[in-house]
CSV table of C-alpha atoms in Angstrom, one decimal:
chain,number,residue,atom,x,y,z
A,120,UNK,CA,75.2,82.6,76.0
A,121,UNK,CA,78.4,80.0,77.0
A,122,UNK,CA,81.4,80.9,75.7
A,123,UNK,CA,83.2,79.0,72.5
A,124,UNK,CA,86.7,79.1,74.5
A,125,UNK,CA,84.9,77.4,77.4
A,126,UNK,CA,86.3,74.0,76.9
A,127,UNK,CA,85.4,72.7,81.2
A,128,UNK,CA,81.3,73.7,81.1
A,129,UNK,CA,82.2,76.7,83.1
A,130,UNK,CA,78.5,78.2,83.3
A,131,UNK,CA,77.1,75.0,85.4
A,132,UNK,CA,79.2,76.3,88.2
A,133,UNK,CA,77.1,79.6,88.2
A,134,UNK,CA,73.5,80.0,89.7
A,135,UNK,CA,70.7,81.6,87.7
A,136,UNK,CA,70.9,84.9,88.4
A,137,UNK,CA,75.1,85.0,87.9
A,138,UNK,CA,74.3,83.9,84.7
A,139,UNK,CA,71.5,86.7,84.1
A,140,UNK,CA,73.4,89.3,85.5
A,141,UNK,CA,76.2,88.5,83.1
A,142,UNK,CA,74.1,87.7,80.1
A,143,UNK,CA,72.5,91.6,80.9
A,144,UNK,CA,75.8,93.2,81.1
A,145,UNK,CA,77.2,91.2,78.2
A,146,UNK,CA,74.3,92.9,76.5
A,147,UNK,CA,75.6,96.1,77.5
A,148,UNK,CA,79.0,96.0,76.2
A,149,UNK,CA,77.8,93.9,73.1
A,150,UNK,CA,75.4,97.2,72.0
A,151,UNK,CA,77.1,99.9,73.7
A,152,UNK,CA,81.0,99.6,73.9
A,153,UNK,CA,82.5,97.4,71.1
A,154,UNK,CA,80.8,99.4,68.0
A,155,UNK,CA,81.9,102.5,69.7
A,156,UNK,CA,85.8,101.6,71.4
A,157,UNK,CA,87.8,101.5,68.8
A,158,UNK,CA,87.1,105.3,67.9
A,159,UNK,CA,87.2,106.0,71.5
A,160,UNK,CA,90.4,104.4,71.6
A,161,UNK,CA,91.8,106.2,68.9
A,162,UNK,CA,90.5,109.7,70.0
A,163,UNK,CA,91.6,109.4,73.4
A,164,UNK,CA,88.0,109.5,74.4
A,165,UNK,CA,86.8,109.0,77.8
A,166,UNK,CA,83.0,108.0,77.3
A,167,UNK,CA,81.9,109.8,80.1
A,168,UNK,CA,78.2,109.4,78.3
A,169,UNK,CA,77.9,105.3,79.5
A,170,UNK,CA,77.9,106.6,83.5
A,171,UNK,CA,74.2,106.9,84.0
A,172,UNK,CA,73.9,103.5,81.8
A,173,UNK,CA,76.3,102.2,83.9
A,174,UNK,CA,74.1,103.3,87.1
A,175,UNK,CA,71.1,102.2,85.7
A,176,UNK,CA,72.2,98.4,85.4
A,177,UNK,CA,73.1,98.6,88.7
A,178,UNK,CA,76.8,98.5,88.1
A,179,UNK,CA,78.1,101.2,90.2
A,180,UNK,CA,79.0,100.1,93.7
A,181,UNK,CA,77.2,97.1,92.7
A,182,UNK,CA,78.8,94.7,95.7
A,183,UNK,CA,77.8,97.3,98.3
A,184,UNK,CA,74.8,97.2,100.6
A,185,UNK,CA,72.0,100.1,101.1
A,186,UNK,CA,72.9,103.8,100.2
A,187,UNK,CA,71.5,102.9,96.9
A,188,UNK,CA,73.5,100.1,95.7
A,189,UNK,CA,72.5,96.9,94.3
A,190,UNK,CA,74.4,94.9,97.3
A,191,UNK,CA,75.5,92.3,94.5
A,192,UNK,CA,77.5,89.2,95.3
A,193,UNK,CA,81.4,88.8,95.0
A,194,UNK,CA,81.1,86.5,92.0
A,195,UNK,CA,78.3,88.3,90.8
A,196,UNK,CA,80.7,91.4,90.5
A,197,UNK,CA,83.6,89.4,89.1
A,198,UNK,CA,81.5,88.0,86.8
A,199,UNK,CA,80.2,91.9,85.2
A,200,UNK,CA,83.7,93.4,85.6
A,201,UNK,CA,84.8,90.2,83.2
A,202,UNK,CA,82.2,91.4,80.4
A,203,UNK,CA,82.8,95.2,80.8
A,204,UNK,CA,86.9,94.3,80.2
A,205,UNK,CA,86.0,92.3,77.6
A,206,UNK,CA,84.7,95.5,75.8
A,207,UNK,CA,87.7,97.5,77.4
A,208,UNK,CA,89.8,97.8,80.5
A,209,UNK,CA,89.0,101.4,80.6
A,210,UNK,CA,85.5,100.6,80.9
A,211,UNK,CA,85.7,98.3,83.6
A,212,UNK,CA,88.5,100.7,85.0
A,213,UNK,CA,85.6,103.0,85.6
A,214,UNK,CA,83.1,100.9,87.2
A,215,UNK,CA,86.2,99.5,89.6
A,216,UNK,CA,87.4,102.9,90.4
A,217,UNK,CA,83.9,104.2,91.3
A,218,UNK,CA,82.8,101.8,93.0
A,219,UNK,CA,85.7,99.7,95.0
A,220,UNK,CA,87.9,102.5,95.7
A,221,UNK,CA,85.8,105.8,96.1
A,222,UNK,CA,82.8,104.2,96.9
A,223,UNK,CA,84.2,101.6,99.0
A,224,UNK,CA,86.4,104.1,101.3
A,225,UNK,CA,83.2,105.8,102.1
A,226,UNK,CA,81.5,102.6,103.0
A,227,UNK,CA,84.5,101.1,105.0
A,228,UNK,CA,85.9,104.2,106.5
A,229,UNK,CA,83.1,107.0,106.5
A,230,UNK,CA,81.0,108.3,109.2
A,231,UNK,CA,76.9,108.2,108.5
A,232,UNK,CA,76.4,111.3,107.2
A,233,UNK,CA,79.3,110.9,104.8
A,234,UNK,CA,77.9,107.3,103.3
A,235,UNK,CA,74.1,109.5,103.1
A,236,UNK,CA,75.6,112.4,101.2
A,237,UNK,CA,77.6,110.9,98.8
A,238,UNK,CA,77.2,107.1,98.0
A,239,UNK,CA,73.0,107.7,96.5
A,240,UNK,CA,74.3,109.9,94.5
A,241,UNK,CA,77.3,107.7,93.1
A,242,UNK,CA,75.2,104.8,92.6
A,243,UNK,CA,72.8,106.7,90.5
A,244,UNK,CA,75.6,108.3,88.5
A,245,UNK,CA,75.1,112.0,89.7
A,246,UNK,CA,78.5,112.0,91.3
A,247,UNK,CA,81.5,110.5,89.9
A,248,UNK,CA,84.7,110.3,93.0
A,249,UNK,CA,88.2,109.1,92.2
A,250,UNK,CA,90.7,107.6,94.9
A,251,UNK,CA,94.1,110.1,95.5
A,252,UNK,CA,96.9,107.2,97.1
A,253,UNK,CA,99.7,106.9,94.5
A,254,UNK,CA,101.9,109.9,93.9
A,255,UNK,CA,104.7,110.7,91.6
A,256,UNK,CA,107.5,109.4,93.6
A,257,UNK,CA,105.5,106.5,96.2
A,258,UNK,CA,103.9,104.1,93.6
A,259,UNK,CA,104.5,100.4,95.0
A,260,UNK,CA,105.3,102.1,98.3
A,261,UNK,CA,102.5,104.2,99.5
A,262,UNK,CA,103.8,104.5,103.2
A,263,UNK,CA,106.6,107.3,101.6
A,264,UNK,CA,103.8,109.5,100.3
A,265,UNK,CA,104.5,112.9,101.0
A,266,UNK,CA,101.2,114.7,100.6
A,267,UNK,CA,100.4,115.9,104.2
A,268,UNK,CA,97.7,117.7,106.1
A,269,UNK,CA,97.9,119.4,109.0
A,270,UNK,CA,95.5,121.6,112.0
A,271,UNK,CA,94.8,124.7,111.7
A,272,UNK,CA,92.0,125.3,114.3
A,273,UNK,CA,89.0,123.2,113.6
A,274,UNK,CA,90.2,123.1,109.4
A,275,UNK,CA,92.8,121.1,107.7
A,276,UNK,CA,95.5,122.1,105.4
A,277,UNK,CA,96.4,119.6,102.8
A,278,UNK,CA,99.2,120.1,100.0
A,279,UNK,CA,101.0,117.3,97.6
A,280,UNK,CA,100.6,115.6,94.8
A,281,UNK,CA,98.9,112.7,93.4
A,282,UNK,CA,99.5,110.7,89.9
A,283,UNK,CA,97.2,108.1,88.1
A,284,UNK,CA,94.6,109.1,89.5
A,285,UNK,CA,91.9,107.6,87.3
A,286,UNK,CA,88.6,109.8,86.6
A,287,UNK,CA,90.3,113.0,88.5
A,288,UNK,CA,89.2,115.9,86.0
A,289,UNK,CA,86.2,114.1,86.2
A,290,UNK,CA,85.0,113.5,89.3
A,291,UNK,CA,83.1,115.5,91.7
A,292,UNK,CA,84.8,114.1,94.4
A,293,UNK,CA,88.1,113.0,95.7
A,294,UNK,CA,89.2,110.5,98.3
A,295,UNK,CA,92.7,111.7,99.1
A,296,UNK,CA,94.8,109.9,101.5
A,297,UNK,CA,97.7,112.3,103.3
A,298,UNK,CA,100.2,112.0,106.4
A,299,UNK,CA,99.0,113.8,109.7
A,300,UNK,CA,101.2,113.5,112.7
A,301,UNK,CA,98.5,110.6,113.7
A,302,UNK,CA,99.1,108.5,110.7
A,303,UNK,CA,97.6,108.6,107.4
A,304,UNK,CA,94.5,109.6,107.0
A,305,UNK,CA,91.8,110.2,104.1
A,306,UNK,CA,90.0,113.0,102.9
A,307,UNK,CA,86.9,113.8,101.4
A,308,UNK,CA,87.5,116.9,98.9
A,309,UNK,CA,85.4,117.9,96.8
A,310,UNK,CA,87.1,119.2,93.5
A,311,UNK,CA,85.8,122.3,93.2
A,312,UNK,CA,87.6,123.3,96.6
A,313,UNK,CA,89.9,126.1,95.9
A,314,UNK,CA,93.4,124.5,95.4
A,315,UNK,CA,92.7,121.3,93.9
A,316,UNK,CA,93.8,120.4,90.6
A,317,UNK,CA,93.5,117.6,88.2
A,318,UNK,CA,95.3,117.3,84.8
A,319,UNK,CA,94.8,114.3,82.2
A,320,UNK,CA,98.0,112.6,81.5
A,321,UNK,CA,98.7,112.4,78.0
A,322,UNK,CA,99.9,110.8,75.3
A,323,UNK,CA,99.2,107.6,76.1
A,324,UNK,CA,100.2,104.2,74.5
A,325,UNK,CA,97.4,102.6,77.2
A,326,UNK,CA,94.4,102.7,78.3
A,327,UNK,CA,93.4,105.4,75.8
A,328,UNK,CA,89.6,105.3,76.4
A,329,UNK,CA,90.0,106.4,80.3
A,330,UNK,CA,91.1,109.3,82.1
A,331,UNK,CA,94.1,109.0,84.4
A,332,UNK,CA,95.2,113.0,85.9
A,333,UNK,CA,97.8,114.6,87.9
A,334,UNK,CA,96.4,116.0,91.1
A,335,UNK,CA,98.1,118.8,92.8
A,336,UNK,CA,96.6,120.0,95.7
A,337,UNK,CA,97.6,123.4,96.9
A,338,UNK,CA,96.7,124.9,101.1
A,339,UNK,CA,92.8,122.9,99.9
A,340,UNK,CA,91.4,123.7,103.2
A,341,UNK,CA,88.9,121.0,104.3
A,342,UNK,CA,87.1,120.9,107.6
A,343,UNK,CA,86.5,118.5,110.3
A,344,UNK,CA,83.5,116.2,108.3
A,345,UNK,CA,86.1,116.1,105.5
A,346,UNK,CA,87.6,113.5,107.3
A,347,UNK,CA,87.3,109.7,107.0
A,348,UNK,CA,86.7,109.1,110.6
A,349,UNK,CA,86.7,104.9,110.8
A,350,UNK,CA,90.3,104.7,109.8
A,351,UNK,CA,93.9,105.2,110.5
A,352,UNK,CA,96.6,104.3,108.8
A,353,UNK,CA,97.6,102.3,105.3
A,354,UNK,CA,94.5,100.1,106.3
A,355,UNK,CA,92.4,102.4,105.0
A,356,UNK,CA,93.7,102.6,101.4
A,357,UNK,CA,94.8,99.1,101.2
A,358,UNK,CA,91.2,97.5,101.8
A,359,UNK,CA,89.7,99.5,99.0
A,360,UNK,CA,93.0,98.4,97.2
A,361,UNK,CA,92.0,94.3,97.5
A,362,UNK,CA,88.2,95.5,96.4
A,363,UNK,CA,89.7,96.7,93.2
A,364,UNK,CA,93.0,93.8,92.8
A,365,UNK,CA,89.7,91.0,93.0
A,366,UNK,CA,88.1,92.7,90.2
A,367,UNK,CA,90.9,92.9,88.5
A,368,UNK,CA,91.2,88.8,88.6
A,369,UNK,CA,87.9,89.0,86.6
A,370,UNK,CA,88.4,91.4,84.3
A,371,UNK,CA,91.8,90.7,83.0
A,372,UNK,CA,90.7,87.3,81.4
A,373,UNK,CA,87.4,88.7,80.0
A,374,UNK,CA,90.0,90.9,77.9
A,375,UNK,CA,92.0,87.5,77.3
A,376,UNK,CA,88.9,86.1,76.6
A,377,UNK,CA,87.3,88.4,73.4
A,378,UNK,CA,91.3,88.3,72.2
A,379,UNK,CA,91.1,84.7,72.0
A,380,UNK,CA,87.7,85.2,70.3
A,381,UNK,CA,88.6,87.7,67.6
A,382,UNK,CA,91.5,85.1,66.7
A,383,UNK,CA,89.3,82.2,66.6
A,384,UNK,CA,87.1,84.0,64.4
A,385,UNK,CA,89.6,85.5,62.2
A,386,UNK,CA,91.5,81.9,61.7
A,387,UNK,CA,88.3,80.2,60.4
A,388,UNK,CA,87.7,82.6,57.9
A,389,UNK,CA,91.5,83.4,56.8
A,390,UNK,CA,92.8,81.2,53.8
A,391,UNK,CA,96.0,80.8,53.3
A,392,UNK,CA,97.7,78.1,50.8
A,393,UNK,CA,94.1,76.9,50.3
A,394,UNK,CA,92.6,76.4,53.4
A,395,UNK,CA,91.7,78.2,56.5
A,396,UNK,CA,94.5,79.4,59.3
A,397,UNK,CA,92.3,77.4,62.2
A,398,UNK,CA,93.0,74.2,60.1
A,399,UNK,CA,96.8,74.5,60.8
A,400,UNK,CA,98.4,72.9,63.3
A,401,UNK,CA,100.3,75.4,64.6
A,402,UNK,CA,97.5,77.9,64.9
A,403,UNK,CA,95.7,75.1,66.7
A,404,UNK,CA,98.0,74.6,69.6
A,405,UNK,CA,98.0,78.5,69.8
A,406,UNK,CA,94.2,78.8,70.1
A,407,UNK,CA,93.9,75.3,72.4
A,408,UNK,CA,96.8,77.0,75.2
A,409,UNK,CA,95.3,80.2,75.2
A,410,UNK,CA,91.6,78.6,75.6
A,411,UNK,CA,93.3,76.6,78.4
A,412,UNK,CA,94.6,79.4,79.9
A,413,UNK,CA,91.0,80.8,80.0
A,414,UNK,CA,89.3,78.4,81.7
A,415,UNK,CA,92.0,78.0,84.2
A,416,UNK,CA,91.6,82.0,84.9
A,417,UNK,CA,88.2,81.8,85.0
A,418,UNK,CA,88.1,79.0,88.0
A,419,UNK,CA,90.7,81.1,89.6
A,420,UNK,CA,88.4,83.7,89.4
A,421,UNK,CA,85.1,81.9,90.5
A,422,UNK,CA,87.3,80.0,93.8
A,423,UNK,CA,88.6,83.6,95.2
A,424,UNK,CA,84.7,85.0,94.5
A,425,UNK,CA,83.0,82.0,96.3
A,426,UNK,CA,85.9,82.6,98.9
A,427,UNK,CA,85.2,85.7,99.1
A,428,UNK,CA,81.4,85.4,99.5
A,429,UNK,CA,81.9,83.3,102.5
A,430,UNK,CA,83.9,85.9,104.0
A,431,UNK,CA,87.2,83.8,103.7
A,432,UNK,CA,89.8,85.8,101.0
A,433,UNK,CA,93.5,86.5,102.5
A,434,UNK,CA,95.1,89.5,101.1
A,435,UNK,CA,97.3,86.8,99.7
A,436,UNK,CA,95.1,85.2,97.8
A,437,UNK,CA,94.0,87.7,95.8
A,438,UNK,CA,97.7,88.4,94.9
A,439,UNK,CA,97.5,84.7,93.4
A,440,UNK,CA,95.0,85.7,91.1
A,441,UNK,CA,95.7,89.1,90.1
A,442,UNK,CA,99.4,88.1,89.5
A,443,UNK,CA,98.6,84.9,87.5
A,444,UNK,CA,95.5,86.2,85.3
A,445,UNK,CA,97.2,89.7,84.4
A,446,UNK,CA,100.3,87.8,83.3
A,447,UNK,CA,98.4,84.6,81.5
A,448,UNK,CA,96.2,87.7,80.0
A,449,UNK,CA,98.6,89.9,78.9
A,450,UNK,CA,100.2,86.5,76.9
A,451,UNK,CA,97.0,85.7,75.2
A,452,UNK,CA,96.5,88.9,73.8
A,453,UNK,CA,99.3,89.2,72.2
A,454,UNK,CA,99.2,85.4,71.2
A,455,UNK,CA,95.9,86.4,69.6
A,456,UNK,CA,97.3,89.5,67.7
A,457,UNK,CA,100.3,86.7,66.3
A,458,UNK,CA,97.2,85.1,64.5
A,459,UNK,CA,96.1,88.0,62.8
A,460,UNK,CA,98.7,89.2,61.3
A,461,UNK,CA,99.6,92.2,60.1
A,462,UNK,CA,95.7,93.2,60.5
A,463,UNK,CA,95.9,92.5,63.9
A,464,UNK,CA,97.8,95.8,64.4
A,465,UNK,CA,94.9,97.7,63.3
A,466,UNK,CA,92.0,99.0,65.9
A,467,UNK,CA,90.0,96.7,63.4
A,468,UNK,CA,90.4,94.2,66.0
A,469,UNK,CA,90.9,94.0,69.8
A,470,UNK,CA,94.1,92.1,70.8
A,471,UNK,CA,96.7,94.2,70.8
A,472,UNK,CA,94.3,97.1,72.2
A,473,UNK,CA,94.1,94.6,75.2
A,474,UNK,CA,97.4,93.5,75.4
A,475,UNK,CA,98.6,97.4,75.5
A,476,UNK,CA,95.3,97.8,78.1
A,477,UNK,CA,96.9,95.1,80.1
A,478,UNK,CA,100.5,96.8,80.5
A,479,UNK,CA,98.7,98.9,82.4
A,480,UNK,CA,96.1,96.5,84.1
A,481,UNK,CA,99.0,94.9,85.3
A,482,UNK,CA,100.9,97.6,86.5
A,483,UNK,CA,98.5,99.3,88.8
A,484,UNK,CA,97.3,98.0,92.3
A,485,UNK,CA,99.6,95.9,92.6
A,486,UNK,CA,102.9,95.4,89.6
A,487,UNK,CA,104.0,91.7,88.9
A,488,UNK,CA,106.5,92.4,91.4
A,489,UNK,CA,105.0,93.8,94.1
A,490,UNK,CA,102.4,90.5,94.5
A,491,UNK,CA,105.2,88.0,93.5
A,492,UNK,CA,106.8,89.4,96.9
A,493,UNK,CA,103.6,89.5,98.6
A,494,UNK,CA,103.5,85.5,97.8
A,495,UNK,CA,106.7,85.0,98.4
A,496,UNK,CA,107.0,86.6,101.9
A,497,UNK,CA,103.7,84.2,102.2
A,498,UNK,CA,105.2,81.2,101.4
A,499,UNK,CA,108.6,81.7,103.1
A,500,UNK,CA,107.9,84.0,106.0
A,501,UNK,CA,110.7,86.3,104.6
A,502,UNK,CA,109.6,89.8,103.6
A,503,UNK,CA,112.0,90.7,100.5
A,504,UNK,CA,111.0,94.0,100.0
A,505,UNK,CA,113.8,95.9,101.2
C-alpha cells in the first residue's frame, strides 16, 4: 500500500511490522472515518462510537508499556497517528489526547495504584480522561495559570478554570494541573465529582468532528490519592506536552498527504479546454512542491521517531518538526483546495476541511510562535520570550 505522492521510496525505510501496523490502521480510517467525516463534520459530531474500535486495534496508549497497552514503538505511533489524520485531525486528536496526555501523565507521574485503576481501563476504551493545563487567560504560558488547590485537612480544594480542553464532557476522567503553595501539581478528578463542569465550545470553524469544553471547577474536593505524586512543577504537564507535539509531526502531513491525494485525483479526471487539469503545467509544479513537501515531512517525521526510539529526542527537536510540518501542512491543503476549484469548497472533498483542521493543529501545543522561540533561544542561547 506505498503512497502515489511518495516520490523517495519512503516505505523501504520501514520494517515489516511498521508497515503492517500502518496498512491495519490505514484500513481503519479507509472503512470507518472517510465515508462517515464529512457528515460528522458538518453536524458537529463527535464520533464517540469509533473508541472501543480504536481500543481494539490497539491504538489507545499504544506507545505505553503494561497496564494494558500495546507498548508500540515511537515510529510505530507516528506512523498510525499519520493515517488516523489523514481521515481527520479530530480523529487523531482523540487517540493523542487519550493516550499522550491523560494516559501518559498517569504513566509518568502516577503512583501504582493510580496506573492499576485507570490506564486498563483507558486502553480498552471503558474510560475516556482529558488533560486540564490551558486556561482562558494562560495559553502559551502555562506557568500564569490561576486555577489553584489548596489543604484542607487530609482533602484538597481546587477551583479555576480550564479551556480547550479536548474530550472534557466526555471523559470520565480529568487530569487537571493547579498551583499549590509547593508548585504546580496535577490532579486526578473524576468528572462526576461535585463541582466539576465541562461545556463544548461552539460554533466552530475547526475541528468540527471533536469535542473541545470549558471546564470550571468549583470547591471539587479531591483527596490525598487524587494526587499525581511523581511530579512537581511544569515538568509534569510539559512531558505529556512533547508526547502529543511528536504525534503531531506525524499526523499533520498525513492530512497534507490525502489533500495532495484528492487534488491529484481530481486534476486527472478534470477537463478543461480539452484535456485534463494534471496535464497543465501549472497544476504540475503545484502537485510536484506539495509532493516534495511530503516526503520531506515524512523523513522529518521518521528521524525524530528513530530518535526518539533510541531515547535521544531534545525538547527542541520536536519543535523542528511540529513547527515545519504544521506550517508546510497547512500550505498544502490549501494548495490542494486551489486545484479543485470552486468544488473544493464543498465537504465533497477534504482540503479545505484539513487546512481549517490545521489552524487549529497548529495552534495548540505549541503555536508557530511559541516553537519558532523555542528554536531560536536554541540556536542563539537568547530566550526571547519576554
Amino acid at each position: 500500500m506505498s503512497d502515489i505522492s511518495d516520490l523517495i521510496d519512503f516505505d523501504s525505510l520501514l520494517t515489516s511490522e511498521e508497515l503492517a501496523l500502518r496498512d491495519l490502521v490505514r484500513s481503519f480510517v479507509d472503512s470507518e472515518i472517510k465515508p462517515n467525516i464529512a457528515g460528522w463534520y458538518e453536524k458537529g459530531h463527535f464520533p464517540v462510537e469509533i473508541v472501543p474500535q480504536l481500543a481494539k486495534l490497539g491504538l489507545l496508549g499504544m506507545h505505553l508499556k503494561g497496564y494494558g497497552c500495546a507498548g508500540r514503538s515511537a515510529v510505530e505511533y507516528g506512523l498510525a497517528g499519520a493515517e488516523l489524520e489523514a481521515g481527520d485531525s479530530g480523529t487523531r486528536t482523540l487517540v493523542s489526547v487519550q493516550g499522550s496526555l491523560a494516559m501518559s501523565a498517569i504513566y509518568k507521574h502516577g503512583s501504582e495504584d493510580q496506573k492499576q485503576e485507570w490506564l486498563p481501563a483507558m486502553a480498552a476504551g471503558e474510560v475516556i480522561g482529558c488533560f486540564g493545563l490551558t486556561e482562558p487567560t494562560a495559553g502559551s504560558d502555562p506557568g500564569s495559570m490561576t486555577s489553584y488547590a489548596r489543604r484542607d485537612g487530609s482533602d484538597w480544594i481546587l477551583n479555576g478554570a480550564k479551556r480547550w480542553i479536548g474530550l472534557a464532557s466526555v471523559a470520565q476522567v480529568a487530569v487537571i494541573w493547579a498551583q499549590t503553595k509547593d508548585g504546580v501539581r496535577g490532579f486526578l478528578v473524576p468528572t462526576s465529582t461535585p463541582g466539576f463542569t465541562a461545556t463544548p465550545i461552539g460554533p466552530k470553524l475547526s475541528m468540527r468532528s471533536s469535542i473541545q469544553c470549558d471546564i470550571e471547577l468549583t470547591d471539587v474536593r479531591l483527596p490525598e490519592s487524587s494526587v499525581l505524586p511523581n511530579v512537581v512543577g511544569l515538568k509534569g504537564p510539559f512531558s505529556c506536552l512533547n508526547e502529543a507535539r511528536y504525534g503531531i509531526i506525524w499526523g499533520a502531513m498525513g492530512a497534507a498527504r490525502d489533500s495532495f491525494e484528492a487534488a491529484l485525483d481530481y486534476s486527472k479526471g478534470r477537463m478543461q479546454f480539452d484535456k485534463p487539469l494534471a496535464g497543465y503545467q501549472l497544476t504540475q509544479q503545484k502537485l510536484v512542491d506539495m509532493a516534495l513537501e511530503i516526503n520531506k515531512g515524512f523523513l522529518l517525521a521518521l528521524h525524530l521517531g528513530r530518535l526518539k526510539d533510541a531515547g535521544r529526542l531534545q525538547p527542541d527537536q520536536i519543535s523542528v518538526g511540529k513547527l515545519n510540518n504544521c506550517r508546510e501542512a497547512i500550505k498544502i491543503a490549501r494548495e490542494a483546495r486551489t486545484i479543485l476549484g470552486g468544488n473544493g469548497i464543498t465537504l465533497d472533498y477534504s482540503p479545505l476541511r484539513h487546512a481549517n483542521n490545521l489552524e487549529s493543529v497548529r495552534t495548540y501545543e505549541g503555536t508557530d510562535e511559541i516553537h519558532t522561540l523555542i528554536l531560536g533561544q536554541k540556536l542563539t542561547g537568547v530566550p526571547a520570550f519576554r
